[in-house]
Amino acid sequence: MDDLGLDVDDDDLNASTPASKFVKLVSSGDHEFIVDRDVVMASSAIARMLNGPGQWGETVGPMPTVRFENISTPILQKVIQYFYYKARYDNVESDTPLPEFDMKMEYVLPLILASHFLDC
């Protein structure tokens, strides 16, 4: 289990894994996050890059890779945590209380900017 609380085995990431199962997101600090493709679709911008018409550079190679030169490692990590939070709680009945999505106050503005850029 990694620092995001994800349970991804090395076997899940071998060369025979379909490219559509995972996506690599790279922060401005060159930190690489391997994320479930279904989960990153919470971002309309990433979904358009991966599924849109044409041959995007992000879709070339064994695993789709999206680089974010303007999103730092801690902010991208928090965005990914939100993607998993959203995937887990999106279909919960409205009368069920949801746990808070915690964040540091200094992350608020950068997260707003990142969420606007990512359209999520």
Steps between C-alpha positions, in 0.01 A plus 500: 500500500645840406476841667164566336352190662484317169556130471688452172724196457804506273332218307218744415752728330693253284542540124205273421256721692260671262593867466141588574513376862735765645618851421824661615462858624825696537528812718714805433751346742519185279325283759310222322162377621347183355122543516205288391382626162135488607579725797683772303194537279365725778704762313334600174832640378685171554209305350516715185876445472467124534178441305480791260545482124849509361825353622598682818853452630346393830361182346825378342700226672420213736320722752328832430701777666382852573750764619390801700774764488281738702384267780738426789540156655299566820216662303486220240503246783202674662318517165550124458375439853189699404454286186492187719275670757259595220509149352423348840222736608343620174215248508430503874142582592448868573383441858826320589752734666832509316837532670666838459764539232780653705764734363753748630397864476805585290378251237161667448596753230734266306229229513239741365735591214582134430134395510413781257782394265403131525127572477407284798 
